[in-house]
mmCIF file of C-alpha atoms in Angstrom:
data_model
loop_
_atom_site.group_PDB
_atom_site.id
_atom_site.type_symbol
_atom_site.label_atom_id
_atom_site.label_comp_id
_atom_site.label_asym_id
_atom_site.label_seq_id
_atom_site.Cartn_x
_atom_site.Cartn_y
_atom_site.Cartn_z
ATOM 1 C CA UNK A 1 169.853 -154.341 -33.857
ATOM 2 C CA UNK A 2 171.744 -151.620 -32.046
ATOM 3 C CA UNK A 3 171.108 -147.842 -32.348
ATOM 4 C CA UNK A 4 174.216 -145.932 -31.529
ATOM 5 C CA UNK A 5 174.203 -143.668 -34.474
ATOM 6 C CA UNK A 6 171.016 -141.783 -35.314
ATOM 7 C CA UNK A 7 170.396 -139.529 -38.161
ATOM 8 C CA UNK A 8 167.824 -136.671 -38.407
ATOM 9 C CA UNK A 9 167.057 -136.225 -42.118
ATOM 10 C CA UNK A 10 167.034 -132.584 -43.372
ATOM 11 C CA UNK A 11 163.447 -133.007 -44.802
ATOM 12 C CA UNK A 12 161.985 -132.683 -41.310
ATOM 13 C CA UNK A 13 162.642 -128.907 -41.854
ATOM 14 C CA UNK A 14 159.223 -128.926 -43.362
ATOM 15 C CA UNK A 15 157.878 -129.156 -39.809
ATOM 16 C CA UNK A 16 160.719 -127.923 -37.447
ATOM 17 C CA UNK A 17 164.366 -127.087 -37.510
ATOM 18 C CA UNK A 18 166.380 -130.395 -37.757
ATOM 19 C CA UNK A 19 168.840 -129.035 -35.051
ATOM 20 C CA UNK A 20 165.944 -128.836 -32.492
ATOM 21 C CA UNK A 21 165.143 -132.477 -32.927
ATOM 22 C CA UNK A 22 168.811 -133.393 -32.988
ATOM 23 C CA UNK A 23 169.481 -131.635 -29.756
ATOM 24 C CA UNK A 24 166.341 -133.042 -28.108
ATOM 25 C CA UNK A 25 167.342 -136.740 -29.180
ATOM 26 C CA UNK A 26 170.791 -136.262 -27.809
ATOM 27 C CA UNK A 27 169.218 -136.716 -24.363
ATOM 28 C CA UNK A 28 168.228 -140.219 -25.190
ATOM 29 C CA UNK A 29 171.925 -141.481 -25.590
ATOM 30 C CA UNK A 30 172.810 -142.183 -29.149
ATOM 31 C CA UNK A 31 175.060 -139.976 -31.263
ATOM 32 C CA UNK A 32 172.706 -137.919 -33.381
ATOM 33 C CA UNK A 33 173.540 -135.974 -36.533
ATOM 34 C CA UNK A 34 171.588 -134.076 -39.187
ATOM 35 C CA UNK A 35 171.965 -135.850 -42.521
ATOM 36 C CA UNK A 36 171.037 -135.165 -46.107
ATOM 37 C CA UNK A 37 170.846 -137.655 -48.977
ATOM 38 C CA UNK A 38 174.666 -138.386 -49.302
ATOM 39 C CA UNK A 39 174.848 -142.266 -49.133
ATOM 40 C CA UNK A 40 178.053 -142.197 -47.067
ATOM 41 C CA UNK A 41 176.375 -140.108 -44.348
ATOM 42 C CA UNK A 42 173.284 -142.305 -44.395
ATOM 43 C CA UNK A 43 175.386 -145.569 -44.095
ATOM 44 C CA UNK A 44 177.097 -144.129 -40.899
ATOM 45 C CA UNK A 45 173.765 -144.146 -39.255
ATOM 46 C CA UNK A 46 171.955 -147.077 -37.722
ATOM 47 C CA UNK A 47 168.482 -145.294 -38.048
ATOM 48 C CA UNK A 48 166.963 -142.143 -39.501
ATOM 49 C CA UNK A 49 164.216 -139.935 -38.479
ATOM 50 C CA UNK A 50 162.514 -138.289 -41.532
ATOM 51 C CA UNK A 51 159.664 -136.457 -43.029
ATOM 52 C CA UNK A 52 160.106 -137.774 -46.483
ATOM 53 C CA UNK A 53 161.025 -141.278 -47.912
ATOM 54 C CA UNK A 54 164.316 -141.718 -49.662
ATOM 55 C CA UNK A 55 165.027 -145.029 -51.568
ATOM 56 C CA UNK A 56 168.582 -144.656 -50.196
ATOM 57 C CA UNK A 57 167.420 -145.358 -46.704
ATOM 58 C CA UNK A 58 166.601 -149.004 -47.700
ATOM 59 C CA UNK A 59 170.252 -149.760 -48.413
ATOM 60 C CA UNK A 60 171.749 -147.680 -45.533
ATOM 61 C CA UNK A 61 169.873 -148.153 -42.272
ATOM 62 C CA UNK A 62 168.040 -150.818 -40.198
ATOM 63 C CA UNK A 63 165.296 -148.434 -38.974
ATOM 64 C CA UNK A 64 163.360 -145.495 -40.332
ATOM 65 C CA UNK A 65 161.049 -143.307 -38.274
ATOM 66 C CA UNK A 66 158.425 -141.174 -39.856
ATOM 67 C CA UNK A 67 157.654 -138.000 -38.092
ATOM 68 C CA UNK A 68 154.143 -138.181 -39.443
ATOM 69 C CA UNK A 69 151.323 -140.550 -38.474
ATOM 70 C CA UNK A 70 150.627 -141.240 -42.011
ATOM 71 C CA UNK A 71 152.797 -143.770 -43.788
ATOM 72 C CA UNK A 72 151.216 -143.935 -47.225
ATOM 73 C CA UNK A 73 154.221 -142.303 -48.915
ATOM 74 C CA UNK A 74 156.511 -145.180 -47.772
ATOM 75 C CA UNK A 75 156.875 -148.417 -49.858
ATOM 76 C CA UNK A 76 155.913 -150.925 -47.177
ATOM 77 C CA UNK A 77 156.536 -154.024 -49.491
ATOM 78 C CA UNK A 78 160.103 -152.789 -50.068
ATOM 79 C CA UNK A 79 160.722 -152.269 -46.288
ATOM 80 C CA UNK A 80 159.500 -155.690 -45.592
ATOM 81 C CA UNK A 81 161.487 -157.220 -48.471
ATOM 82 C CA UNK A 82 164.700 -155.525 -47.303
ATOM 83 C CA UNK A 83 164.045 -156.231 -43.533
ATOM 84 C CA UNK A 84 164.141 -152.491 -42.645
ATOM 85 C CA UNK A 85 161.980 -151.449 -39.686
ATOM 86 C CA UNK A 86 159.460 -148.545 -40.310
ATOM 87 C CA UNK A 87 157.802 -146.726 -37.354
ATOM 88 C CA UNK A 88 155.483 -143.821 -37.447
ATOM 89 C CA UNK A 89 154.362 -141.146 -35.097
ATOM 90 C CA UNK A 90 150.715 -142.004 -34.376
ATOM 91 C CA UNK A 91 149.434 -141.353 -31.020
ATOM 92 C CA UNK A 92 150.901 -137.838 -30.658
ATOM 93 C CA UNK A 93 148.505 -135.590 -32.605
ATOM 94 C CA UNK A 94 145.299 -136.003 -30.647
ATOM 95 C CA UNK A 95 145.620 -132.628 -28.998
ATOM 96 C CA UNK A 96 146.923 -130.577 -31.773
ATOM 97 C CA UNK A 97 144.610 -131.878 -34.433
ATOM 98 C CA UNK A 98 141.570 -132.079 -32.041
ATOM 99 C CA UNK A 99 142.022 -128.364 -31.117
ATOM 100 C CA UNK A 100 142.456 -127.460 -34.866
ATOM 101 C CA UNK A 101 139.135 -129.150 -35.844
ATOM 102 C CA UNK A 102 137.362 -127.595 -32.819
ATOM 103 C CA UNK A 103 138.726 -124.192 -34.049
ATOM 104 C CA UNK A 104 137.538 -124.898 -37.555
ATOM 105 C CA UNK A 105 134.043 -125.742 -36.412
ATOM 106 C CA UNK A 106 133.852 -122.685 -34.131
ATOM 107 C CA UNK A 107 135.191 -120.456 -37.013
ATOM 108 C CA UNK A 108 132.298 -121.609 -39.311
ATOM 109 C CA UNK A 109 129.622 -121.543 -36.710
ATOM 110 C CA UNK A 110 130.515 -118.143 -35.269
ATOM 111 C CA UNK A 111 131.385 -116.762 -38.709
ATOM 112 C CA UNK A 112 134.931 -115.946 -37.604
ATOM 113 C CA UNK A 113 136.386 -116.766 -41.056
ATOM 114 C CA UNK A 114 134.083 -114.188 -42.630
ATOM 115 C CA UNK A 115 135.042 -111.532 -40.162
ATOM 116 C CA UNK A 116 138.779 -112.221 -40.756
ATOM 117 C CA UNK A 117 138.374 -111.806 -44.586
ATOM 118 C CA UNK A 118 136.282 -108.638 -43.858
ATOM 119 C CA UNK A 119 139.209 -107.312 -41.783
ATOM 120 C CA UNK A 120 141.596 -107.538 -44.714
ATOM 121 C CA UNK A 121 139.229 -105.228 -46.734
ATOM 122 C CA UNK A 122 138.365 -102.910 -43.728
ATOM 123 C CA UNK A 123 134.674 -103.926 -44.201
ATOM 124 C CA UNK A 124 132.533 -103.464 -41.129
ATOM 125 C CA UNK A 125 129.724 -105.958 -41.735
ATOM 126 C CA UNK A 126 127.616 -108.314 -39.532
ATOM 127 C CA UNK A 127 126.271 -111.544 -40.850
ATOM 128 C CA UNK A 128 122.542 -112.136 -41.448
ATOM 129 C CA UNK A 129 120.788 -112.720 -38.057
ATOM 130 C CA UNK A 130 120.261 -116.419 -38.802
ATOM 131 C CA UNK A 131 123.782 -117.273 -39.974
ATOM 132 C CA UNK A 132 125.655 -117.682 -36.715
ATOM 133 C CA UNK A 133 124.955 -120.688 -34.436
ATOM 134 C CA UNK A 134 126.527 -122.317 -31.474
ATOM 135 C CA UNK A 135 128.146 -125.717 -31.399
ATOM 136 C CA UNK A 136 126.371 -126.704 -28.230
ATOM 137 C CA UNK A 137 123.788 -129.375 -29.130
ATOM 138 C CA UNK A 138 124.919 -129.693 -32.731
ATOM 139 C CA UNK A 139 125.812 -133.340 -33.936
ATOM 140 C CA UNK A 140 129.298 -134.174 -35.141
ATOM 141 C CA UNK A 141 130.037 -137.383 -36.998
ATOM 142 C CA UNK A 142 133.683 -138.262 -36.922
ATOM 143 C CA UNK A 143 134.814 -140.702 -39.616
ATOM 144 C CA UNK A 144 137.753 -142.683 -38.202
ATOM 145 C CA UNK A 145 138.109 -143.015 -34.486
ATOM 146 C CA UNK A 146 141.899 -143.661 -34.120
ATOM 147 C CA UNK A 147 144.210 -141.047 -32.332
ATOM 148 C CA UNK A 148 143.010 -138.107 -34.357
ATOM 149 C CA UNK A 149 139.310 -139.015 -34.308
ATOM 150 C CA UNK A 150 139.283 -139.534 -30.603
ATOM 151 C CA UNK A 151 141.022 -136.231 -30.008
ATOM 152 C CA UNK A 152 138.299 -134.515 -32.008
ATOM 153 C CA UNK A 153 135.605 -136.321 -30.285
ATOM 154 C CA UNK A 154 136.897 -135.538 -26.796
ATOM 155 C CA UNK A 155 136.992 -131.738 -27.620
ATOM 156 C CA UNK A 156 133.733 -131.636 -29.428
ATOM 157 C CA UNK A 157 132.056 -133.390 -26.386
ATOM 158 C CA UNK A 158 133.519 -130.829 -24.012
ATOM 159 C CA UNK A 159 131.732 -127.981 -25.814
ATOM 160 C CA UNK A 160 128.379 -129.766 -25.738
ATOM 161 C CA UNK A 161 128.289 -131.434 -29.161
ATOM 162 C CA UNK A 162 126.672 -134.814 -29.764
ATOM 163 C CA UNK A 163 129.363 -136.886 -31.133
ATOM 164 C CA UNK A 164 128.844 -140.040 -33.184
ATOM 165 C CA UNK A 165 131.382 -141.955 -35.153
ATOM 166 C CA UNK A 166 132.278 -144.385 -37.889
ATOM 167 C CA UNK A 167 134.850 -147.153 -37.626
ATOM 168 C CA UNK A 168 135.495 -150.740 -38.679
ATOM 169 C CA UNK A 169 135.039 -152.056 -35.128
ATOM 170 C CA UNK A 170 131.790 -151.466 -33.317
ATOM 171 C CA UNK A 171 133.460 -151.143 -29.853
ATOM 172 C CA UNK A 172 132.506 -148.243 -27.872
ATOM 173 C CA UNK A 173 134.806 -145.105 -27.801
ATOM 174 C CA UNK A 174 134.981 -142.472 -25.089
ATOM 175 C CA UNK A 175 133.001 -139.301 -25.847
ATOM 176 C CA UNK A 176 131.327 -140.890 -28.760
ATOM 177 C CA UNK A 177 127.558 -141.637 -28.206
ATOM 178 C CA UNK A 178 127.203 -144.198 -31.073
ATOM 179 C CA UNK A 179 129.745 -145.926 -33.252
ATOM 180 C CA UNK A 180 128.522 -146.919 -36.772
ATOM 181 C CA UNK A 181 130.025 -149.518 -38.940
ATOM 182 C CA UNK A 182 131.899 -148.334 -42.003
ATOM 183 C CA UNK A 183 129.186 -149.957 -44.288
ATOM 184 C CA UNK A 184 126.805 -147.427 -42.673
ATOM 185 C CA UNK A 185 128.693 -144.335 -43.562
ATOM 186 C CA UNK A 186 125.818 -142.588 -45.364
ATOM 187 C CA UNK A 187 123.348 -143.187 -42.546
ATOM 188 C CA UNK A 188 125.900 -141.984 -40.148
ATOM 189 C CA UNK A 189 126.453 -138.569 -41.707
ATOM 190 C CA UNK A 190 122.922 -138.017 -42.749
ATOM 191 C CA UNK A 191 121.843 -135.942 -39.793
ATOM 192 C CA UNK A 192 125.241 -134.395 -38.675
ATOM 193 C CA UNK A 193 125.757 -130.631 -38.837
ATOM 194 C CA UNK A 194 129.629 -131.431 -39.119
ATOM 195 C CA UNK A 195 131.391 -134.407 -40.635
ATOM 196 C CA UNK A 196 135.076 -134.628 -39.747
ATOM 197 C CA UNK A 197 137.198 -137.034 -41.725
ATOM 198 C CA UNK A 198 140.092 -138.390 -39.780
ATOM 199 C CA UNK A 199 141.045 -141.815 -41.312
ATOM 200 C CA UNK A 200 144.489 -142.994 -42.477
ATOM 201 C CA UNK A 201 144.841 -143.251 -46.281
ATOM 202 C CA UNK A 202 144.357 -146.929 -47.314
ATOM 203 C CA UNK A 203 142.843 -148.689 -50.248
ATOM 204 C CA UNK A 204 139.561 -148.955 -48.345
ATOM 205 C CA UNK A 205 139.542 -145.178 -47.491
ATOM 206 C CA UNK A 206 140.746 -143.667 -50.795
ATOM 207 C CA UNK A 207 137.795 -141.783 -52.044
ATOM 208 C CA UNK A 208 135.721 -142.646 -48.949
ATOM 209 C CA UNK A 209 133.838 -139.328 -49.042
ATOM 210 C CA UNK A 210 132.573 -139.397 -52.621
ATOM 211 C CA UNK A 211 129.744 -137.675 -54.309
ATOM 212 C CA UNK A 212 127.175 -140.105 -52.777
ATOM 213 C CA UNK A 213 128.550 -139.398 -49.332
ATOM 214 C CA UNK A 214 128.186 -135.680 -49.758
ATOM 215 C CA UNK A 215 124.666 -136.159 -51.194
ATOM 216 C CA UNK A 216 123.804 -137.909 -47.990
ATOM 217 C CA UNK A 217 124.847 -135.097 -45.852
ATOM 218 C CA UNK A 218 122.449 -132.196 -44.900
ATOM 219 C CA UNK A 219 122.416 -129.034 -46.963
ATOM 220 C CA UNK A 220 123.402 -127.040 -43.934
ATOM 221 C CA UNK A 221 126.218 -129.396 -43.014
ATOM 222 C CA UNK A 222 130.006 -128.717 -43.127
ATOM 223 C CA UNK A 223 132.686 -131.146 -44.255
ATOM 224 C CA UNK A 224 136.078 -131.142 -42.254
ATOM 225 C CA UNK A 225 139.165 -133.056 -43.585
ATOM 226 C CA UNK A 226 142.231 -133.586 -41.451
ATOM 227 C CA UNK A 227 142.916 -137.073 -42.996
ATOM 228 C CA UNK A 228 144.599 -137.151 -46.345
ATOM 229 C CA UNK A 229 143.411 -135.348 -49.436
ATOM 230 C CA UNK A 230 142.890 -138.558 -51.356
ATOM 231 C CA UNK A 231 140.356 -139.735 -48.730
ATOM 232 C CA UNK A 232 137.851 -137.454 -50.219
ATOM 233 C CA UNK A 233 136.901 -136.961 -53.888
ATOM 234 C CA UNK A 234 137.918 -133.348 -54.368
ATOM 235 C CA UNK A 235 136.051 -132.851 -57.557
ATOM 236 C CA UNK A 236 132.862 -134.190 -55.957
ATOM 237 C CA UNK A 237 133.432 -131.922 -52.986
ATOM 238 C CA UNK A 238 133.744 -128.821 -55.165
ATOM 239 C CA UNK A 239 130.575 -129.930 -57.005
ATOM 240 C CA UNK A 240 128.770 -130.391 -53.769
ATOM 241 C CA UNK A 241 129.880 -126.877 -52.476
ATOM 242 C CA UNK A 242 128.901 -125.184 -55.792
ATOM 243 C CA UNK A 243 125.383 -126.858 -56.003
ATOM 244 C CA UNK A 244 124.567 -126.284 -52.364
ATOM 245 C CA UNK A 245 124.535 -129.860 -51.565
ATOM 246 C CA UNK A 246 126.493 -129.027 -48.299
ATOM 247 C CA UNK A 247 127.050 -125.532 -46.760
ATOM 248 C CA UNK A 248 130.785 -125.410 -46.651
ATOM 249 C CA UNK A 249 134.126 -127.068 -45.543
ATOM 250 C CA UNK A 250 137.267 -126.769 -43.598
ATOM 251 C CA UNK A 251 140.202 -128.471 -45.309
ATOM 252 C CA UNK A 252 143.656 -129.050 -44.129
ATOM 253 C CA UNK A 253 144.698 -131.687 -46.678
ATOM 254 C CA UNK A 254 144.252 -131.841 -50.546
ATOM 255 C CA UNK A 255 144.733 -134.270 -53.333
ATOM 256 C CA UNK A 256 147.472 -132.015 -54.714
ATOM 257 C CA UNK A 257 149.680 -130.086 -52.207
ATOM 258 C CA UNK A 258 150.269 -127.236 -52.130
ATOM 259 C CA UNK A 259 146.768 -126.517 -53.210
ATOM 260 C CA UNK A 260 147.134 -125.042 -56.856
ATOM 261 C CA UNK A 261 146.494 -121.331 -57.137
ATOM 262 C CA UNK A 262 143.618 -122.045 -59.667
ATOM 263 C CA UNK A 263 141.656 -124.257 -57.283
ATOM 264 C CA UNK A 264 138.159 -122.913 -56.761
ATOM 265 C CA UNK A 265 138.401 -123.784 -53.163
ATOM 266 C CA UNK A 266 140.564 -120.697 -52.447
ATOM 267 C CA UNK A 267 137.662 -118.293 -53.312
ATOM 268 C CA UNK A 268 134.642 -120.109 -51.821
ATOM 269 C CA UNK A 269 133.172 -118.074 -49.138
ATOM 270 C CA UNK A 270 132.277 -120.840 -46.564
ATOM 271 C CA UNK A 271 135.600 -122.858 -47.188
ATOM 272 C CA UNK A 272 138.474 -122.562 -44.749
ATOM 273 C CA UNK A 273 141.842 -123.685 -46.325
ATOM 274 C CA UNK A 274 144.777 -124.421 -44.136
ATOM 275 C CA UNK A 275 148.198 -125.789 -45.479
ATOM 276 C CA UNK A 276 148.381 -129.376 -43.961
ATOM 277 C CA UNK A 277 149.123 -127.850 -40.596
ATOM 278 C CA UNK A 278 146.548 -129.205 -38.301
ATOM 279 C CA UNK A 279 149.227 -131.112 -36.290
ATOM 280 C CA UNK A 280 151.630 -128.210 -36.087
ATOM 281 C CA UNK A 281 152.694 -126.879 -32.762
ATOM 282 C CA UNK A 282 155.906 -125.682 -31.186
ATOM 283 C CA UNK A 283 156.551 -128.725 -29.020
ATOM 284 C CA UNK A 284 156.162 -131.285 -32.019
ATOM 285 C CA UNK A 285 159.932 -132.000 -32.130
ATOM 286 C CA UNK A 286 159.826 -132.850 -28.317
ATOM 287 C CA UNK A 287 156.967 -135.364 -28.817
ATOM 288 C CA UNK A 288 159.052 -136.915 -31.689
ATOM 289 C CA UNK A 289 162.213 -137.109 -29.559
ATOM 290 C CA UNK A 290 160.221 -138.714 -26.715
ATOM 291 C CA UNK A 291 158.688 -141.394 -29.032
ATOM 292 C CA UNK A 292 161.995 -142.175 -30.890
ATOM 293 C CA UNK A 293 163.977 -142.223 -27.619
ATOM 294 C CA UNK A 294 161.503 -144.683 -26.167
ATOM 295 C CA UNK A 295 162.149 -147.026 -29.075
ATOM 296 C CA UNK A 296 165.913 -146.662 -28.824
ATOM 297 C CA UNK A 297 165.669 -147.841 -25.150
ATOM 298 C CA UNK A 298 163.295 -150.646 -26.286
ATOM 299 C CA UNK A 299 165.831 -151.841 -28.866
ATOM 300 C CA UNK A 300 168.611 -151.773 -26.333
ATOM 301 C CA UNK A 301 166.507 -153.980 -24.060
ATOM 302 C CA UNK A 302 165.579 -156.426 -26.772
ATOM 303 C CA UNK A 303 161.890 -155.402 -26.865
ATOM 304 C CA UNK A 304 159.611 -154.740 -29.796
ATOM 305 C CA UNK A 305 159.147 -151.337 -31.394
ATOM 306 C CA UNK A 306 156.329 -148.952 -30.578
ATOM 307 C CA UNK A 307 154.255 -147.837 -33.653
ATOM 308 C CA UNK A 308 155.932 -150.470 -35.908
ATOM 309 C CA UNK A 309 154.154 -150.527 -39.330
ATOM 310 C CA UNK A 310 156.804 -152.583 -41.216
#
């Protein structure tokens, strides 16, 4: 495979201007252009960098790169069948997502979300004396200890939280005191003030946080989701919030996106809603360009792809 012509699909506008990525990729040697769904434009490319999947990619290019870490929207079996390489952007979101989760936890603990809502109504009001708390000394359970989970754990540890985690492998992880097996999820979340979900979406993780998992959490605990909406049972979450099974939530991902206007999550006092933006940052396109450029050089040298998933 040779990569001399590289397309930036216009769908990346959901995250950053395609032209920014095009210009950054130009420093890595290949000819780069912004492309849409026109089959002729796609066939003129050896590879395409995209936010969304298009079936036309499978007939046009040899390599597709997803600007997201998640690749559940791409038909892996068809990529394998056609011999088209798929790579993703795992490994670049630890800082942005880690800081977002830390900010969410700080907001809930220090009641900053309530102050922000009061400001829009010009309401001068302090919380009850026993509502605010500090993160120092509180326990966080991170479910999923890949790039995202490790980024969360590192930052939580830095502010004095006790961090435990859940993953398939029991191998130790930096900044995590104890690693629990996936089968011990309910035990792992039982004594945590915060539970942060950071797994990829797979058949094993779909609906992982269900009614039983929320029931296992403390009544004063908060659930944070920066994984995929389908990794948590949203109806069970809403029920847990309404019934006081858990205290609140901070949610960046949802089963349906955008979150429908009639969702009860919008109006719940102790729920923070963000629009699948935990990884957003102004240098996102630079990180993608560096990762894609690295693979362009590896292809030229006859080496294997970094972050290959198909």
